[in-house]
XYZ file of C-alpha atoms in Angstrom:
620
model
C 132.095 132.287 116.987
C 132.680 134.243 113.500
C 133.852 137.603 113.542
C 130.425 138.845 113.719
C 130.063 137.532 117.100
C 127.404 134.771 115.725
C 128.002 131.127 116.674
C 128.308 128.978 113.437
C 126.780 125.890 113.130
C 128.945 123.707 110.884
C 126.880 121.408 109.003
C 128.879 117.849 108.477
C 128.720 117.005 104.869
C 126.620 114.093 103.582
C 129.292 111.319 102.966
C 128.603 109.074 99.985
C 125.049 106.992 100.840
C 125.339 103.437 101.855
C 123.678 100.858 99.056
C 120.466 99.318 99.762
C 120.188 96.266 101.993
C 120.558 93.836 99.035
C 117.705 91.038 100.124
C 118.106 87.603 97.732
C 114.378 86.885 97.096
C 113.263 84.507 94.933
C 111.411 87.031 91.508
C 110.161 85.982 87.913
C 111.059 82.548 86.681
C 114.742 82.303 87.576
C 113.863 81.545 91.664
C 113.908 78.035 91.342
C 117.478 77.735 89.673
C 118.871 79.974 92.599
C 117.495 77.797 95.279
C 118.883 75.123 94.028
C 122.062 76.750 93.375
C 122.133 77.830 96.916
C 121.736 74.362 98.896
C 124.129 72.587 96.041
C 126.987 75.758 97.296
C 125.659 74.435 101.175
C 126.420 71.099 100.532
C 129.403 71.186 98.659
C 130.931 73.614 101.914
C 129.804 71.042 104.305
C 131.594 68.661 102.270
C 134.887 70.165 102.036
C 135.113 71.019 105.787
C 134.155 67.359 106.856
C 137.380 66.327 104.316
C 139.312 69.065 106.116
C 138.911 67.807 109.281
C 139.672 63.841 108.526
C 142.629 65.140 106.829
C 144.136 66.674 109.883
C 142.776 64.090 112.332
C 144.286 61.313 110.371
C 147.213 62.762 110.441
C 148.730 61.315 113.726
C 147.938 57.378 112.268
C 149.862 57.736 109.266
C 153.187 59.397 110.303
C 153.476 59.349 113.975
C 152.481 57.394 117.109
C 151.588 57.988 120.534
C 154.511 57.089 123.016
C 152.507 57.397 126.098
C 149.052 56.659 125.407
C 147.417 53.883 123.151
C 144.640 56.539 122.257
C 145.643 59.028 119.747
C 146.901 61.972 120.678
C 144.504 64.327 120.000
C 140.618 64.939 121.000
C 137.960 64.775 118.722
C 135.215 67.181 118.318
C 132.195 67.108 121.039
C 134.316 65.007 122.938
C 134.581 65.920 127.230
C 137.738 67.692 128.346
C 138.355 66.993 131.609
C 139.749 69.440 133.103
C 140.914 67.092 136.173
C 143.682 65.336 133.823
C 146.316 66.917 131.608
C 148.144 64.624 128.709
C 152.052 64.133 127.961
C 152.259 65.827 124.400
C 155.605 63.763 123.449
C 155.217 61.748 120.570
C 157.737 59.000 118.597
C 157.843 58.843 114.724
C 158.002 55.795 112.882
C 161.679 56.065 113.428
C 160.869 55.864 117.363
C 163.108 59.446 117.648
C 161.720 61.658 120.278
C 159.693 64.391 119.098
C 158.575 67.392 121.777
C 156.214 69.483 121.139
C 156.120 71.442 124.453
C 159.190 73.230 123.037
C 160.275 73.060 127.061
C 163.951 74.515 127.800
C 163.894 72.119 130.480
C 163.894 69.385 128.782
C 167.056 67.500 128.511
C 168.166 66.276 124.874
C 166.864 63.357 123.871
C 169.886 60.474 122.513
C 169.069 59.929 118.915
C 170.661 56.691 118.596
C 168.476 53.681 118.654
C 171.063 50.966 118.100
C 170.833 49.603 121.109
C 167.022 49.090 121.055
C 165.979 45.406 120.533
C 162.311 45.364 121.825
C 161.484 45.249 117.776
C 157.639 44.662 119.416
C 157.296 48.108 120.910
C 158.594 51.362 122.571
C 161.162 50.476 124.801
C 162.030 52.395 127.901
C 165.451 54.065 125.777
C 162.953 55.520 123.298
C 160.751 57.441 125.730
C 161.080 61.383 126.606
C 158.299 62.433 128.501
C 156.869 65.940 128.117
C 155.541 67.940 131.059
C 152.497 69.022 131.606
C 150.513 71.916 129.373
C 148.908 73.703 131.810
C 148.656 76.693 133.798
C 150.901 76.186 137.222
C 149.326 76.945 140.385
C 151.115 79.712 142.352
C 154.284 78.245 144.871
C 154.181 75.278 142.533
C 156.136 74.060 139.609
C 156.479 71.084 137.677
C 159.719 68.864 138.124
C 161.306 68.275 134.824
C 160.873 65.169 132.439
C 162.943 62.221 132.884
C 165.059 61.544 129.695
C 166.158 58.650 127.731
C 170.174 57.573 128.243
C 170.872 54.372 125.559
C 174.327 54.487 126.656
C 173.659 52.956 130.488
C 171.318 49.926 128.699
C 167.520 48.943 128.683
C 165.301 50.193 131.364
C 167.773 52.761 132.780
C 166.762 56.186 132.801
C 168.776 58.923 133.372
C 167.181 62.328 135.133
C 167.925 65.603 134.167
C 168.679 68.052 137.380
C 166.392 69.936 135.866
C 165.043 73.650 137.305
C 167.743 75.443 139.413
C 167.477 75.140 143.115
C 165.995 78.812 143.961
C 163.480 77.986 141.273
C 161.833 75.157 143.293
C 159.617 77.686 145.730
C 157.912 76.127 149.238
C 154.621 76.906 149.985
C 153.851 78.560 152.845
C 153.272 77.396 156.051
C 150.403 77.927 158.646
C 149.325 76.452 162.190
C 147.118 75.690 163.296
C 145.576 74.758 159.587
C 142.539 73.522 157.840
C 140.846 72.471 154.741
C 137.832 74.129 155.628
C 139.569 77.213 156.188
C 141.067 77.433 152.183
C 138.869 79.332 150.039
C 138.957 78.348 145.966
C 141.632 75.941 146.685
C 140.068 72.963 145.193
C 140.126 71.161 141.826
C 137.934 68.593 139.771
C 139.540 65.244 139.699
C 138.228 62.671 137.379
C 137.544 58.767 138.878
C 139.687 56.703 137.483
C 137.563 54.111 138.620
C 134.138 55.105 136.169
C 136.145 57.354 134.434
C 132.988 59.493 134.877
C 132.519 60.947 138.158
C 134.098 64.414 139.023
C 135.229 64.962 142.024
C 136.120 68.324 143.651
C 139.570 67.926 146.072
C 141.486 69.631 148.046
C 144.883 71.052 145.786
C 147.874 69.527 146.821
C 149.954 71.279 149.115
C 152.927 71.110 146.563
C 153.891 69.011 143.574
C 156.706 67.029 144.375
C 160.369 69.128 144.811
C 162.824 66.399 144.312
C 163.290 67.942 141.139
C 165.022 64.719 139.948
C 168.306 64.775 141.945
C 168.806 64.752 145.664
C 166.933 67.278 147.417
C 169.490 69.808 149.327
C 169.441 69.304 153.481
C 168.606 73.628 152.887
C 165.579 72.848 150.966
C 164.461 69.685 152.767
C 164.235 71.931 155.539
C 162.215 74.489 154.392
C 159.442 71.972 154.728
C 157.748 71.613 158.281
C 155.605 73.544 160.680
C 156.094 74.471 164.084
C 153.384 74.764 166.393
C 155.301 77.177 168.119
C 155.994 80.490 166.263
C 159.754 82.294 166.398
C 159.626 85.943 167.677
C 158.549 86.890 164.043
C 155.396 84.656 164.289
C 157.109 82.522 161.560
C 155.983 78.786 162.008
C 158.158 77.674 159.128
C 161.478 77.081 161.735
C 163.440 74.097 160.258
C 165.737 72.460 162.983
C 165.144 75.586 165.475
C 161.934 74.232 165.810
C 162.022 72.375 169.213
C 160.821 68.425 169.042
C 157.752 68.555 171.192
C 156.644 71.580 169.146
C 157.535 69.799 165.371
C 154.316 69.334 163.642
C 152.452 65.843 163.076
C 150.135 64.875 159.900
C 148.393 61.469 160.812
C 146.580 60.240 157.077
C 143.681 57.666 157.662
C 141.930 55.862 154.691
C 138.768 54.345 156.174
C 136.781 51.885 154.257
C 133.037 51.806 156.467
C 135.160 51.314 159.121
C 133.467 51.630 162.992
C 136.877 51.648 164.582
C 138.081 54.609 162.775
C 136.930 57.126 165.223
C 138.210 55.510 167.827
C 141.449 55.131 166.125
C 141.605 59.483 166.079
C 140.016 59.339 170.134
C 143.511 57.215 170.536
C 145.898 59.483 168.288
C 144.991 62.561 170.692
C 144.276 61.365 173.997
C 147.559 58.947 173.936
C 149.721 62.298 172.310
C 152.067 63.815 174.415
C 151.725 66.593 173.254
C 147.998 66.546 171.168
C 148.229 70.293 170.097
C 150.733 69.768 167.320
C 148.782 66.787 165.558
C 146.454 67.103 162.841
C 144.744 64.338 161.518
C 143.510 63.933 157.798
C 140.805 61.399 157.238
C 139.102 59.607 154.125
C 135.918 58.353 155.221
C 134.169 55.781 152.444
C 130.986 55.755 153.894
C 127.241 54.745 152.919
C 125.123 57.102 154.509
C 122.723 56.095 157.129
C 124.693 52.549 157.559
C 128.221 53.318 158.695
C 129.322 55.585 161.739
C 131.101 58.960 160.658
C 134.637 59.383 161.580
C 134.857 62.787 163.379
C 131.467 62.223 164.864
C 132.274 61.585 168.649
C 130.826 57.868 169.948
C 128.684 60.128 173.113
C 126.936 63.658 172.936
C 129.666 66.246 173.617
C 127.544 67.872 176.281
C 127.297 63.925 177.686
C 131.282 63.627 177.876
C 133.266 66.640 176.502
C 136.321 65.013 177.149
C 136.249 62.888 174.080
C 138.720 63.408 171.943
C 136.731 64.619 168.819
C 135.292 67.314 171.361
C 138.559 68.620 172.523
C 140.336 68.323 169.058
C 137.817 68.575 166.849
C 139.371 71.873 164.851
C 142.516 69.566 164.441
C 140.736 66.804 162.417
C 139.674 67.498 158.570
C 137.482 64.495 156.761
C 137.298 63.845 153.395
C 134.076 62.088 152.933
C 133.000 59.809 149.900
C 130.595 57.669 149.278
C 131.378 54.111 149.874
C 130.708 52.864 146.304
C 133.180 55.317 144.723
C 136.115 53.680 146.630
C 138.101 51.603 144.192
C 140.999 50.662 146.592
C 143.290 52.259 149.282
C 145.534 53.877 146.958
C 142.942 56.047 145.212
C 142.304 57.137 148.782
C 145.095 57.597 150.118
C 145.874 59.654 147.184
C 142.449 61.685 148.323
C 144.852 61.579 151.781
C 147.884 62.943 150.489
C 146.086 66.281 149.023
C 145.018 66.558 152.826
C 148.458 67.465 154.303
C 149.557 70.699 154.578
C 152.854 71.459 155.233
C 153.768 69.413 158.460
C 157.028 68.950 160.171
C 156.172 65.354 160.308
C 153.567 62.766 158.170
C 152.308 59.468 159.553
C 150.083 57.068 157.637
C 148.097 54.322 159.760
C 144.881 51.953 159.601
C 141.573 52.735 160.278
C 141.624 50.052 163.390
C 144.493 50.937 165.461
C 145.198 51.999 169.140
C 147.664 54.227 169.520
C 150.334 54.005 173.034
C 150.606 57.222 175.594
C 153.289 59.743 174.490
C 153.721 57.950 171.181
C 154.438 61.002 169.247
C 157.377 62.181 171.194
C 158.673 58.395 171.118
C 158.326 58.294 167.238
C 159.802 61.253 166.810
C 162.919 60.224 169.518
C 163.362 57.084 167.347
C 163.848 59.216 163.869
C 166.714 61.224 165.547
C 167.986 58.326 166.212
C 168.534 57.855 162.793
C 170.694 61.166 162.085
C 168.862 60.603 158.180
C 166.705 63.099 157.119
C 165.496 60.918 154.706
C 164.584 58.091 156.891
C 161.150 56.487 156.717
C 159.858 54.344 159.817
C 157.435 52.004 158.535
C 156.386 48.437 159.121
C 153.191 45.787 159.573
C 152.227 46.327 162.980
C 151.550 43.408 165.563
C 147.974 42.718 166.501
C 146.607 45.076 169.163
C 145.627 41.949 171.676
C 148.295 41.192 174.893
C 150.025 44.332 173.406
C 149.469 47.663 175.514
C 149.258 47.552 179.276
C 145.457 48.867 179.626
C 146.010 51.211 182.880
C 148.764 52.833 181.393
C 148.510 52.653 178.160
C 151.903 51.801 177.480
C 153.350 48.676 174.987
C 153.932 45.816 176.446
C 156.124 44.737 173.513
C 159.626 44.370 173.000
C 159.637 42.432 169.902
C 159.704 44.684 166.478
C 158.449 43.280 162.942
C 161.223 43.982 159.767
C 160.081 44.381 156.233
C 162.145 41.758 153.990
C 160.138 39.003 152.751
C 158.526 39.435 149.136
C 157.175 36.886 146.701
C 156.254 37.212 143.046
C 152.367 36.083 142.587
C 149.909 35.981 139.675
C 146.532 36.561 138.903
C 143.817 38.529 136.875
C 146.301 41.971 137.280
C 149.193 39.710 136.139
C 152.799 38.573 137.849
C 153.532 41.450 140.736
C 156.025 41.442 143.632
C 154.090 41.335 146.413
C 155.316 41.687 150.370
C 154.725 38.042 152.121
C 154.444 37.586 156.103
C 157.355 39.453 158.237
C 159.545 38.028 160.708
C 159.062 39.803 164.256
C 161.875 39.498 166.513
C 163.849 41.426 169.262
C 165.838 43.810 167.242
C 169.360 42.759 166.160
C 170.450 46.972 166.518
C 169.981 48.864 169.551
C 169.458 52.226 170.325
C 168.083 52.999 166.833
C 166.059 51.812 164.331
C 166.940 49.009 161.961
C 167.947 49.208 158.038
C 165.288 47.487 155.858
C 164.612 47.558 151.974
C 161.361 47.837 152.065
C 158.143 50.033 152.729
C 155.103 49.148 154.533
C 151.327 51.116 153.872
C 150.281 50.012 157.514
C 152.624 52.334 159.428
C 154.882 54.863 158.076
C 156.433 57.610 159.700
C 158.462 60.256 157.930
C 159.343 64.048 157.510
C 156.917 65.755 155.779
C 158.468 66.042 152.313
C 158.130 62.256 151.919
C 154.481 62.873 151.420
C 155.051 65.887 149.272
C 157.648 64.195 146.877
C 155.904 60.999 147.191
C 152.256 61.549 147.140
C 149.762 58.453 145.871
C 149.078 57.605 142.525
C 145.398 57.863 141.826
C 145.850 56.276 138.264
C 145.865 52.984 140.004
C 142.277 51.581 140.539
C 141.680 48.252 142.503
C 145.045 47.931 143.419
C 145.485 46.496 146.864
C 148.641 43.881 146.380
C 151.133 46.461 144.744
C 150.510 49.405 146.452
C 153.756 49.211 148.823
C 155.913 48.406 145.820
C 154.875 51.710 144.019
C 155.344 53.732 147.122
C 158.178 52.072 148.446
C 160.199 51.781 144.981
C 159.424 55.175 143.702
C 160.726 56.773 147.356
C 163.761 54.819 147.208
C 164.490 56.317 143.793
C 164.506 59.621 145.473
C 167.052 58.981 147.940
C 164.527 57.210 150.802
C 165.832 55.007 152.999
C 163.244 52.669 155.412
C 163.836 51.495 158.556
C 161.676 49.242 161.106
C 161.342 50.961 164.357
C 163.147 49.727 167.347
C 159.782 50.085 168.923
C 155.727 49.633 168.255
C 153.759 52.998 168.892
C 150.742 51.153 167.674
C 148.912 48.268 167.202
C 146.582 47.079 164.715
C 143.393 45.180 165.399
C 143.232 42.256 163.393
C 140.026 39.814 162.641
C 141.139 36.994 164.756
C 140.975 36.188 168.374
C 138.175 37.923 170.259
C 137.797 40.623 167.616
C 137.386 38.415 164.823
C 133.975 37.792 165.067
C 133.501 41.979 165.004
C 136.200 42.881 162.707
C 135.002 40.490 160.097
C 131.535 41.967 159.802
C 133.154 45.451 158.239
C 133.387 45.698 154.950
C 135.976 46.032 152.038
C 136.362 47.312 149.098
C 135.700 44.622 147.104
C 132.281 44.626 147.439
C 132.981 47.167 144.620
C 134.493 44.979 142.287
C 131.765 44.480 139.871
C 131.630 47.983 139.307
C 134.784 48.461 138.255
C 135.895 45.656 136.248
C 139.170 45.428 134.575
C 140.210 48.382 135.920
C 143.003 47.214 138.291
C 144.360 44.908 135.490
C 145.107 48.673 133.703
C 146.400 50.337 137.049
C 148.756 47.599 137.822
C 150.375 48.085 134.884
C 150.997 51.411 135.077
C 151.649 50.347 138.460
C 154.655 48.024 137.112
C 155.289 50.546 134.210
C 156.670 53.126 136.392
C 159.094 51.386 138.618
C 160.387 49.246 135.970
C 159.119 46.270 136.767
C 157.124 44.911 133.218
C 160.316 45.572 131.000
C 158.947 43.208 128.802
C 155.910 45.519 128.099
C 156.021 48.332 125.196
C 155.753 51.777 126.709
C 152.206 52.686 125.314
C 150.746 50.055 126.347
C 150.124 51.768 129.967
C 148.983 54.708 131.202
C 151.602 57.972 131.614
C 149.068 60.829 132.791
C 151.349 62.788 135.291
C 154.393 60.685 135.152
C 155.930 63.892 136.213
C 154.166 63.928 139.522
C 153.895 60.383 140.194
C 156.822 58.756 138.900
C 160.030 58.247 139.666
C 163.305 60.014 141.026
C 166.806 60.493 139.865
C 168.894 59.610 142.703
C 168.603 55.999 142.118
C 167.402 53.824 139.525
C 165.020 50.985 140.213
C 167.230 48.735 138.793
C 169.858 49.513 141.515
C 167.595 48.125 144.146
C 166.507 45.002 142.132
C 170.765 44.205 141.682
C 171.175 44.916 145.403
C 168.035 42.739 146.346
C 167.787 39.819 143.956
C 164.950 40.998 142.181
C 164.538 39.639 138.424
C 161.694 41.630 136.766
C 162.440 39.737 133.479
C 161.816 35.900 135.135
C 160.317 37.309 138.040
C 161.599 35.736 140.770
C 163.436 36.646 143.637
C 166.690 35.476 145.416
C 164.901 33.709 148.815
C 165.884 34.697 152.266
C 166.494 37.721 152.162
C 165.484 38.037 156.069
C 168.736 36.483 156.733
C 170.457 39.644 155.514
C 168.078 42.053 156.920
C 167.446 41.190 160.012
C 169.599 38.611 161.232
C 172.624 40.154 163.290
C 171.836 43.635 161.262
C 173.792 42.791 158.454
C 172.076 45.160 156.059
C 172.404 48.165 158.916
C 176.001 47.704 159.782
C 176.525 47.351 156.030
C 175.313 49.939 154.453
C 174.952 52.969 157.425
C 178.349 53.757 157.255
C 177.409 54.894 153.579
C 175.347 57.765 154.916
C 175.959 61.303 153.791
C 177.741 63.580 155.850
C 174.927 65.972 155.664
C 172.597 63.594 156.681
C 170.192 63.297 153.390
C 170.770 59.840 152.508
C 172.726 56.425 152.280
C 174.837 56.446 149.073
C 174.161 53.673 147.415
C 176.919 54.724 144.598
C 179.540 53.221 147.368
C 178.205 49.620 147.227
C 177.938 47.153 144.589
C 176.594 44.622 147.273
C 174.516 41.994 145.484
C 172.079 39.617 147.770
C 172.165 36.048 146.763
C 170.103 32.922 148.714
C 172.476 31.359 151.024
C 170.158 28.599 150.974
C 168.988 27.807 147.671
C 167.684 24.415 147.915
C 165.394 25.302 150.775
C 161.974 26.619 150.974
């Protein structure tokens, strides 16, 4: 208002008027000349940013060179990112030094000098620092550190860094009952590695692996496991408080069009003690319309609703796939491992097995026996006929097989230790089972953070022969230890006798093979890259995606276990009869037991510089 009580109306000034839209039109006998000018100015643009861009992709081939991948190591325009894989971003200058470019505190220093390297043909093992992954990390996860290079302790022989302090390593938590189907946006693309195509959307894993490259704590091993019976609190996550018959069970099934598999989960419930704390995880390869459905009961629920997969079917999540994307078990079973869920207990078994009454609580009675919290039970299991009494369901064995027989072998994926046929015997140690070296994929019984620190590799197409070296090497490098058990809780059913005829008419995976060819040649020797087994390899000539998750540990080196074995990666052969230290008498239990840790997590194998050697050299 002015002082005349009249409202003003302040007028904004003009500002200074904006120029005319300028509009290049072609006028009076110049337009010609200015087109021209115009798509020479185009061309010589495009020009200069094509030159840009080979400049800086060119870059990598002249002064540095992929340590972990053959293919360079960046992406060129328009091509796919899948999202399913991350890369390593290390890289090695001409000079083979180390060269990060994750700028990762974590990572431990990298040792400079290269005098000891001699492989003057590649990258060897000394020259490699591997860089973690660039991505975002899921919440109650974290990646374990990189492994780094130590020339001091010789070729092949890496040394691990300890990597993230121990309150940094966070558990997920833990629910029961649980399922799959109950998780809402916790799945993830995954690219084939078979087609290198298809995308496939899985189930997260529960957790990366927590090893964190140094022996796992007995505190933090034991945050792992579920209890079907909740403390006071309503806290499932109970450690040792939680009582046995209540401890959690994960049973993993990879089924390749396999009729039997449903009646291998009818036997896994109805034969439990206790079926209430079991949860069974299934990867069903299927082709629709040919091949029965795992957790699709054999009769009509209304017909017999005492089938298992009537009573149980909550407890019972399946993965299903068709049966031409399966390129072997361990792509499957890596499919498997994403299943589990933070059980007290994992088991891994065969589509085509019957299961005895009350094996759970005898499993479990038999891995106190071993007073290891890192003890695996695991072997090949004896054929299913004259085995379990069929009234009461109970073995009728007394007779235990003992993994420690393994040959080298050839063939299209190249020289690989293989395991051979297993002696079965009464058991040379009673009252517990018995010390072996090595891992078996047809039965394996173990605390739940075997599975998590362990998990499959699924950069390892085709692979059948191999598989139990991977698994069994890489969980031995993280302070494993694997034992036969002193008794059979199952039984497989194998294609001879009266079930050959049947068992013979299902289908493997190798009716795949054409699909996928050379593909296994590549996964073996990543396969054999990892545990240290193709030293005579260079580095980048196999595939490193996600060393970090499926590699190796830093309680033990590979290299340990080939000394204490009579392993020689280099000729690749292997000291024979090595049964005759495993099983017979024990002498590999009563040896090297005494050399477990106070706390339980672990035989030292710092305390022995046993070394196996064929007592009988001359004989076959």
């Amino acid at each position: 208002m002015g002082e005349d009580g009249v409202k003003k109306i302040r007028s904004r000034k003009a500002g200074p008027q904006s120029p005319p839209t300028v509009v290049c039109t072609a006028s009076g006998p110049h337009s010609n000349n200015v087109e021209l000018g115009l798509v020479i100015s185009l061309l010589i643009l495009t020009v200069y940013v094509f030159g840009f861009y080979e400049s800086v992709v060119s870059v990598p081939d002249v002064g540095v060179k992929s340590v972990l991948s053959s293919k360079s190591w960046y992406r060129h325009l328009g091509e796919n990112l899948n999202v399913a894989r991350s890369e390593f971003t290390t890289v090695v200058s001409k000079n083979n030094n180390p060269v990060n470019n994750n700028n990762n505190n974590n990572q431990a220093p990298a040792n400079n000098n290269n005098n000891n390297n001699n492989n003057q043909g590649g990258i060897s093992r000394m020259d490699m620092v591997a860089g973690q992954e660039n991505k975002p990390q899921q919440q109650h996860q974290q990646q374990p550190p990189p492994p780094a290079n130590n020339n001091n302790k010789g070729f092949g022989k890496l040394n691990m860094p300890y990597g993230l302090p121990e309150d940094q390593i966070v558990i997920p938590p833990h629910k029961w009952p649980v399922s799959i189907r109950d998780e809402v946006d916790n799945t993830e693309p995954l690219l084939h590695s078979g087609d290198k195509k298809t995308v496939m959307t899985v189930p997260k894993l529960w957790s990366l692996p927590v090893h964190n490259y140094k022996l796992m704590s007995r505190e933090k091993a034991l945050q792992i496991g579920s209890c079907a019976e909740p403390d006071e609190n309503g806290n499932v996550a109970r450690g040792e408080a939680c009582p046995l018959d209540q401890r959690t069970i994960f049973v993993a099934i990879a089924s390749y069009r396999d009729f039997e598999c449903r009646t291998t989960v009818e036997s896994i419930f109805l034969r439990a003690k206790n079926p209430k704390r079991i949860r069974v995880g299934v990867v069903d390869q299927i082709s629709h319309g040919e091949d029965p459905i795992c957790n699709e009961p054999v009769k009509d629920c209304a017909t017999d609703p005492n089938q298992a997969l009537c009573l149980y079917v909550d407890q019972v999540d399946v993965y299903e796939m068709e049966a031409a994307l399966s390129i072997g078990p361990v792509f499957a079973r890596h499919i498997g491992s994403r299943l589990y869920r933070g059980e007290y207990y994992a088991t891994q078994s065969d589509a085509h097995v019957t299961y005895t009454t009350d094996w759970d609580a005898d499993i479990i009675d038999q891995m106190e026996q071993t007073h290891n919290e890192m003890a695996v039970l695991s072997t090949y299991l004896t054929d299913v006929q004259g085995s379990i009494d069929e009234t009461t369901g109970r073995s009728l064995r007394n007779t235990r097989p003992i993994m420690c027989n393994t040959v080298y072998e050839g063939g299209p994926q190249g020289m690989h230790l293989r395991h051979a046929s297993q002696p079965e015997r009464m058991p040379s140690i009673h009252g517990a089972p018995q010390l072996q070296p090595w891992w078996a994929a047809g039965y394996s019984f173990s605390r739940g953070h075997f599975v998590v620190n362990v998990p499959y590799d699924p950069y390892q197409p085709m692979i059948f022969q191999g598989e139990e070296m991977s698994i069994g090497l890489r969980g031995y490098t993280m302070g494993y230890d694997f034992y036969a058990p002193e008794r059979s809780v199952c039984f497989h059913h194998y294609a001879v006798g009266k079930n050959a005829a049947i068992r013979n008419k299902v289908k493997h995976f190798w009716e795949n093979g054409d699909r996928y060819v050379g593909v296994g040649k590549k996964g073996m020797a990543r396969l054999l890259g990892i545990v240290h087994m193709n030293p005579e390899k260079p580095l980048d000539s196999w595939d490193h995606l996600e060393e970090d998750i499926y590699g190796i540990g830093g309680v033990r080196t590979p290299e340990k276990f080939y000394e204490t074995f009579g392993i020689d990666v280099v000729a690749k052969t292997v000291e024979g009869h090595l049964c005759t230290f495993v099983d017979d008498s024990g002498k590999m239990h009563k040896q090297f037991v005494p050399f477990l840790r106070p706390d339980g997590m672990g035989i030292d194998y710092t305390k022995t510089d046993y070394r196996f050697k064929d007592p009988w050299p001359q004989k076959q």
